[in-house]
Amino acid sequence: MFNSLSDRLTATFKNLRGKGRLSEADVDATVREIRRALLDADVAVPVVRAFAAQVKERALGLEVSQALNPGQQVVKIVNEELVGILGGETRRLRLAKNPPTVIMLAGLQGAGKTTLAGKLAKWLKGQGHSPLLVACDLQRPNAVKQLQVNGQRAGVPVFAPHPGVSSEFESATGNPVEVARQGVAEARTRLHDVVIVDTAGRLGIDEELMRQASDIRDAVNPDEVLFVIDAMIGQDAVNTAQAFNEGVNFTGVVLTKLDGDARGGAALSVASVTGKPVMFASTGEALTDFEVFHPDRMASRILD
Ligand code: GDP
């Protein structure tokens, strides 16, 4: 639909070869193109602004080489900056020295948490772990059942507060904090080395949701708190991410629905405003549509 940033910058710079140094006017034209490309990729406006300023500073110091097209030189700078914001290297899951490792999921309703819980469980199982899923989303009527179905598909047991299709364990209480605590205790007893705690989401951010998520965090002291966010959320990514970062101080981000039209701007927005790494990507509804996130590949997707 859009020309890639690389094409746009090459056009902007076509007469600049051999100039020695880029003028401020040249750089301004470039930065305008970069700004447009990032907004097209749905990166949040304040993030675009800060990013453009950083690229401008580096581009102004650039020696125009005879050999290299200045457009390509600037694209290289943009790419390096994007990868840097996205966390540089792929960030691996932190495993507890004394198992079980506890992974808590948080995010808005519909972000894809329950689906992700099944995917993560399956992926971990494939790596030789023995995960237990814990159903703490007691707000949405079908969430416990949905997690049980996902658990069954993944071949992973589910600790749940109500009787259900595939639950091996039933907790006595409907209090999500208590369910989380009991789930982790059960994992320890049954020698599961990873516990994935699915929590409730709301359509919008609200205090009660944050308090509940934060209480669960305090109760089970997770090794990782993964903030799950829909890549299609676009400009709302910044506010949502900031609210969850303050509420639960998440340790990593999972971007979902990357199979859609989103060009991944949400990844950049979230990583930039929170400084937290994107760790995984969800790319469809099937349990196997799940990937470890690679900053360099996302940078290319944003720029293409
Ligand atoms: P939760 O409310 O955060 O637990 O969200 P769900 O896991 O229930 O997901 C909400 C909807 O999004 C469901 O219909 C899922 O099938 C769908 N979904 C989740 N992840 C993805 C994804 O990566 N791609 C697509 N296309 N759909 C997804």
Coordinates of C-alpha atoms and ligand atoms in Angstrom, one line a residue:
M1 CA 0.0 0.0 0.0
F2 CA 2.8 2.4 1.0
N3 CA 6.2 2.8 -0.5
S4 CA 8.8 1.4 1.9
L5 CA 10.7 4.0 3.9
S6 CA 13.8 2.9 2.1
D7 CA 12.2 3.8 -1.3
R8 CA 10.9 7.1 0.0
L9 CA 14.3 8.2 1.4
T10 CA 16.2 7.1 -1.7
A11 CA 13.9 9.4 -3.7
T12 CA 14.4 12.2 -1.2
F13 CA 18.1 11.9 -1.5
K14 CA 18.6 11.1 -5.2
N15 CA 20.6 14.3 -5.9
L16 CA 22.6 14.4 -2.8
R17 CA 25.4 12.0 -3.6
G18 CA 28.8 13.6 -3.2
K19 CA 27.5 16.6 -1.1
G20 CA 29.9 15.9 1.8
R21 CA 27.5 16.5 4.6
L22 CA 23.7 16.7 4.7
S23 CA 22.2 20.1 5.2
E24 CA 19.6 20.8 7.9
A25 CA 17.0 21.2 5.1
D26 CA 18.0 17.8 3.7
V27 CA 17.7 16.2 7.1
D28 CA 14.4 17.9 7.8
A29 CA 12.9 16.5 4.6
T30 CA 14.2 13.0 5.6
V31 CA 12.8 13.3 9.1
R32 CA 9.4 14.3 7.7
E33 CA 9.4 11.0 5.6
I34 CA 10.4 9.0 8.7
R35 CA 7.6 10.6 10.7
R36 CA 5.1 9.7 8.0
A37 CA 6.3 6.2 7.7
L38 CA 6.0 5.6 11.5
L39 CA 2.6 7.1 11.7
D40 CA 1.5 4.9 8.8
A41 CA 2.8 1.9 10.9
D42 CA 0.6 3.2 13.8
V43 CA 3.3 4.3 16.1
A44 CA 1.9 6.6 18.8
V45 CA 2.4 10.4 18.1
P46 CA 4.6 11.3 21.1
V47 CA 6.8 8.3 20.4
V48 CA 7.2 9.3 16.7
R49 CA 8.2 12.8 17.8
A50 CA 10.9 11.6 20.2
F51 CA 12.2 9.1 17.7
A52 CA 12.3 11.7 14.8
A53 CA 14.3 14.1 17.0
Q54 CA 16.8 11.3 17.8
V55 CA 17.3 10.3 14.2
K56 CA 17.6 14.0 13.2
E57 CA 20.5 14.4 15.6
R58 CA 22.4 11.4 14.2
A59 CA 21.6 12.2 10.6
L60 CA 23.0 15.8 11.0
G61 CA 26.3 14.4 11.9
L62 CA 26.4 12.0 9.0
E63 CA 29.2 12.2 6.4
V64 CA 27.7 11.5 3.0
S65 CA 29.9 8.8 1.5
Q66 CA 30.6 8.5 -2.2
A67 CA 29.9 4.9 -2.1
L68 CA 26.7 4.7 -0.1
N69 CA 23.4 6.3 -1.0
P70 CA 22.5 8.8 1.8
G71 CA 19.0 7.4 1.9
Q72 CA 20.4 4.0 2.7
Q73 CA 22.6 5.5 5.4
V74 CA 19.7 7.1 7.1
V75 CA 17.6 4.0 6.8
K76 CA 20.4 2.2 8.6
I77 CA 20.3 4.7 11.4
V78 CA 16.5 4.4 11.6
N79 CA 16.8 0.6 11.7
E80 CA 19.4 0.7 14.4
E81 CA 17.3 3.1 16.5
L82 CA 14.2 0.9 16.1
V83 CA 16.0 -2.3 17.1
G84 CA 17.4 -0.4 20.1
I85 CA 14.0 0.7 21.3
L86 CA 12.6 -2.7 20.8
G87 CA 15.1 -4.2 23.2
G88 CA 18.1 -5.0 20.9
E89 CA 18.5 -8.7 21.5
T90 CA 15.6 -11.2 21.9
R91 CA 14.8 -11.3 25.6
R92 CA 14.5 -14.8 26.9
L93 CA 12.0 -16.0 29.5
R94 CA 13.4 -15.7 33.1
L95 CA 13.1 -19.1 34.8
A96 CA 13.1 -19.3 38.6
K97 CA 16.1 -20.9 40.3
N98 CA 13.7 -22.7 42.6
P99 CA 10.7 -23.9 40.5
P100 CA 7.9 -23.3 39.8
T101 CA 8.5 -20.3 37.6
V102 CA 5.4 -18.2 37.8
I103 CA 4.3 -16.3 34.7
M104 CA 1.3 -13.9 35.1
L105 CA -0.6 -12.5 32.2
A106 CA -2.3 -9.1 32.2
G107 CA -4.0 -6.9 29.7
L108 CA -7.4 -5.6 28.4
Q109 CA -10.3 -7.9 27.7
G110 CA -10.1 -9.3 24.2
A111 CA -6.3 -8.7 24.0
G112 CA -5.8 -12.4 23.6
K113 CA -4.6 -13.4 27.1
T114 CA -6.5 -16.7 27.4
T115 CA -5.5 -17.7 23.9
L116 CA -1.9 -16.8 24.7
A117 CA -2.0 -18.8 28.0
G118 CA -2.7 -22.0 25.9
K119 CA 0.0 -21.1 23.3
L120 CA 2.6 -20.4 25.9
A121 CA 1.7 -23.6 27.8
K122 CA 2.1 -25.6 24.6
W123 CA 5.3 -24.0 23.6
L124 CA 6.8 -24.5 27.1
K125 CA 5.7 -28.2 27.1
G126 CA 7.4 -28.6 23.7
Q127 CA 10.6 -27.3 25.4
G128 CA 10.4 -30.1 28.0
H129 CA 8.7 -28.1 30.8
S130 CA 5.6 -29.3 32.7
P131 CA 3.3 -26.3 32.9
L132 CA 0.1 -25.7 35.0
L133 CA -2.4 -23.2 33.8
V134 CA -4.3 -21.3 36.5
A135 CA -7.7 -19.7 35.7
C136 CA -8.0 -16.4 37.6
D137 CA -10.2 -14.6 35.0
L138 CA -13.5 -14.9 36.9
Q139 CA -15.0 -11.8 35.3
R140 CA -15.8 -12.9 31.9
P141 CA -18.4 -15.7 32.0
N142 CA -16.7 -18.0 29.6
A143 CA -13.0 -17.4 30.4
V144 CA -12.5 -20.4 32.8
K145 CA -14.1 -22.8 30.3
Q146 CA -12.1 -21.2 27.4
L147 CA -8.9 -21.8 29.3
Q148 CA -9.9 -25.3 30.1
V149 CA -10.5 -26.0 26.4
N150 CA -7.1 -24.4 25.5
G151 CA -5.4 -26.4 28.2
Q152 CA -7.0 -29.6 26.9
R153 CA -5.8 -28.8 23.4
A154 CA -2.3 -28.1 24.6
G155 CA -2.3 -31.2 26.8
V156 CA -1.7 -29.1 29.9
P157 CA -3.8 -29.3 33.1
V158 CA -5.8 -26.3 34.3
F159 CA -6.3 -25.3 37.9
A160 CA -9.8 -23.7 38.0
P161 CA -12.3 -22.4 40.6
H162 CA -15.2 -24.2 39.1
P163 CA -15.9 -27.7 37.7
G164 CA -15.2 -27.9 34.0
V165 CA -14.4 -30.0 31.0
S166 CA -10.7 -30.7 31.5
S167 CA -9.9 -29.4 35.0
E168 CA -8.0 -31.9 37.1
F169 CA -8.0 -29.5 40.0
E170 CA -10.8 -27.5 41.5
S171 CA -10.3 -24.7 44.0
A172 CA -12.8 -24.1 46.7
T173 CA -13.1 -20.4 46.2
G174 CA -14.2 -17.8 43.6
N175 CA -11.7 -15.2 44.8
P176 CA -9.1 -14.7 42.0
V177 CA -6.2 -13.8 44.4
E178 CA -6.9 -17.0 46.4
V179 CA -7.2 -19.1 43.2
A180 CA -3.8 -17.8 42.1
R181 CA -2.2 -18.6 45.4
Q182 CA -3.7 -22.1 45.5
G183 CA -2.8 -22.7 41.9
V184 CA 0.9 -22.0 42.6
A185 CA 0.8 -24.2 45.8
E186 CA -0.8 -27.0 43.8
A187 CA 2.0 -26.7 41.1
R188 CA 4.6 -27.0 43.8
T189 CA 2.9 -30.1 45.3
R190 CA 2.5 -31.7 41.9
L191 CA 6.0 -30.8 40.6
H192 CA 4.9 -28.5 37.8
D193 CA 7.9 -26.4 37.0
V194 CA 6.0 -23.5 35.3
V195 CA 2.7 -21.9 36.3
I196 CA 0.8 -19.6 33.9
V197 CA -1.7 -17.4 35.7
D198 CA -4.4 -16.0 33.4
T199 CA -6.1 -12.9 34.9
A200 CA -9.2 -10.8 34.2
G201 CA -9.3 -8.0 31.7
R202 CA -11.8 -5.1 31.2
L203 CA -12.8 -3.3 28.1
G204 CA -11.1 -0.2 29.4
I205 CA -8.6 0.4 32.2
D206 CA -10.3 0.7 35.6
E207 CA -9.0 0.9 39.2
E208 CA -10.7 -2.3 40.3
L209 CA -9.0 -4.3 37.5
M210 CA -5.6 -2.9 38.4
R211 CA -6.1 -3.5 42.1
Q212 CA -7.0 -7.1 41.4
A213 CA -4.1 -7.7 39.1
S214 CA -1.7 -6.0 41.5
D215 CA -3.1 -8.1 44.4
I216 CA -2.5 -11.3 42.4
R217 CA 1.0 -10.1 41.6
D218 CA 1.7 -9.5 45.3
A219 CA 0.2 -12.9 46.3
V220 CA 2.2 -15.1 43.9
N221 CA 5.3 -13.0 43.3
P222 CA 5.7 -13.9 39.6
D223 CA 9.1 -14.2 37.8
E224 CA 7.5 -12.7 34.8
V225 CA 4.4 -10.5 34.4
L226 CA 3.6 -10.4 30.7
F227 CA 1.5 -7.5 29.4
V228 CA -0.6 -8.8 26.5
I229 CA -1.6 -6.2 23.9
D230 CA -3.5 -6.3 20.6
A231 CA -1.2 -5.0 17.8
M232 CA -4.3 -3.4 16.2
I233 CA -4.7 -1.0 19.2
G234 CA -2.7 1.7 17.4
Q235 CA -2.6 5.1 19.1
D236 CA -4.2 3.8 22.3
A237 CA -1.2 1.6 23.0
V238 CA 0.7 4.3 24.9
N239 CA -2.1 5.0 27.5
T240 CA -2.9 1.3 28.0
A241 CA 0.7 0.3 28.4
Q242 CA 1.4 3.2 30.8
A243 CA -1.6 2.2 33.0
F244 CA -0.6 -1.4 33.1
N245 CA 3.1 -0.6 33.8
E246 CA 2.1 1.6 36.8
G247 CA -0.5 -1.0 37.9
V248 CA 1.4 -4.2 37.7
N249 CA 5.0 -3.2 36.7
F250 CA 5.1 -5.8 34.0
T251 CA 8.4 -7.4 33.0
G252 CA 7.7 -8.1 29.3
V253 CA 5.2 -7.5 26.5
V254 CA 3.4 -10.0 24.2
L255 CA 2.0 -8.6 21.0
T256 CA -1.1 -10.4 19.6
K257 CA -3.0 -10.4 16.3
L258 CA 0.1 -9.7 14.3
D259 CA -1.5 -11.8 11.6
G260 CA -3.8 -8.8 10.9
D261 CA -3.1 -5.6 9.1
A262 CA -1.1 -4.0 11.9
R263 CA 2.4 -3.1 11.0
G264 CA 3.6 -3.4 14.5
G265 CA 3.7 0.3 15.6
A266 CA 2.2 -0.8 19.0
A267 CA 5.4 -2.7 19.7
L268 CA 7.4 0.4 19.3
S269 CA 5.0 2.6 21.3
V270 CA 4.9 0.2 24.2
A271 CA 8.6 -0.5 24.3
S272 CA 9.5 3.1 24.0
V273 CA 7.2 4.5 26.7
T274 CA 7.8 1.7 29.2
G275 CA 11.3 0.6 28.4
K276 CA 10.1 -3.0 28.7
P277 CA 11.0 -5.6 26.0
V278 CA 8.6 -7.3 23.7
M279 CA 9.2 -11.0 24.2
F280 CA 6.6 -13.0 22.2
A281 CA 4.2 -12.5 19.3
S282 CA 0.8 -14.1 18.7
T283 CA 0.0 -14.5 15.0
G284 CA -3.4 -16.3 14.8
E285 CA -6.1 -18.2 16.6
A286 CA -4.5 -21.6 16.5
L287 CA -2.3 -22.8 19.4
T288 CA 0.8 -23.0 17.3
D289 CA 0.4 -19.4 16.0
F290 CA 3.0 -18.2 18.5
E291 CA 6.6 -16.9 18.1
V292 CA 9.5 -15.6 20.1
F293 CA 9.8 -11.9 19.2
H294 CA 12.8 -10.7 17.3
P295 CA 13.4 -6.9 17.4
D296 CA 15.2 -6.8 14.0
R297 CA 12.4 -8.6 12.2
M298 CA 9.8 -6.2 13.7
A299 CA 12.0 -3.2 12.7
S300 CA 11.9 -4.4 9.1
R301 CA 8.1 -4.9 9.3
I302 CA 7.6 -1.3 10.6
L303 CA 9.8 0.1 7.8
D304 CA 8.4 -1.9 4.9
Ligands
GDP1 P1 -8.7 -12.3 26.5 O1 -10.0 -11.6 26.8 O2 -7.6 -11.3 26.6 O3 -8.5 -13.5 27.3 O4 -8.7 -12.6 24.9 P2 -9.0 -14.0 24.2 O5 -7.8 -14.9 24.4 O6 -10.3 -14.5 24.6 O7 -9.0 -13.5 22.7 C1 -10.0 -12.7 22.1 C2 -10.3 -13.0 20.7 O8 -9.1 -12.8 19.9 C3 -10.6 -14.5 20.5 O9 -11.6 -14.6 19.5 C4 -9.3 -15.1 20.0 O10 -9.5 -16.2 19.2 C5 -8.7 -14.0 19.2 N1 -7.2 -14.0 19.1 C6 -6.4 -14.1 20.1 N2 -5.1 -14.0 19.7 C7 -5.2 -13.8 18.4 C8 -4.2 -13.7 17.3 O11 -3.0 -13.6 17.5 N3 -4.7 -13.5 16.0 C9 -6.0 -13.5 15.8 N4 -6.4 -13.3 14.5 N5 -7.0 -13.6 16.7 C10 -6.6 -13.8 18.0

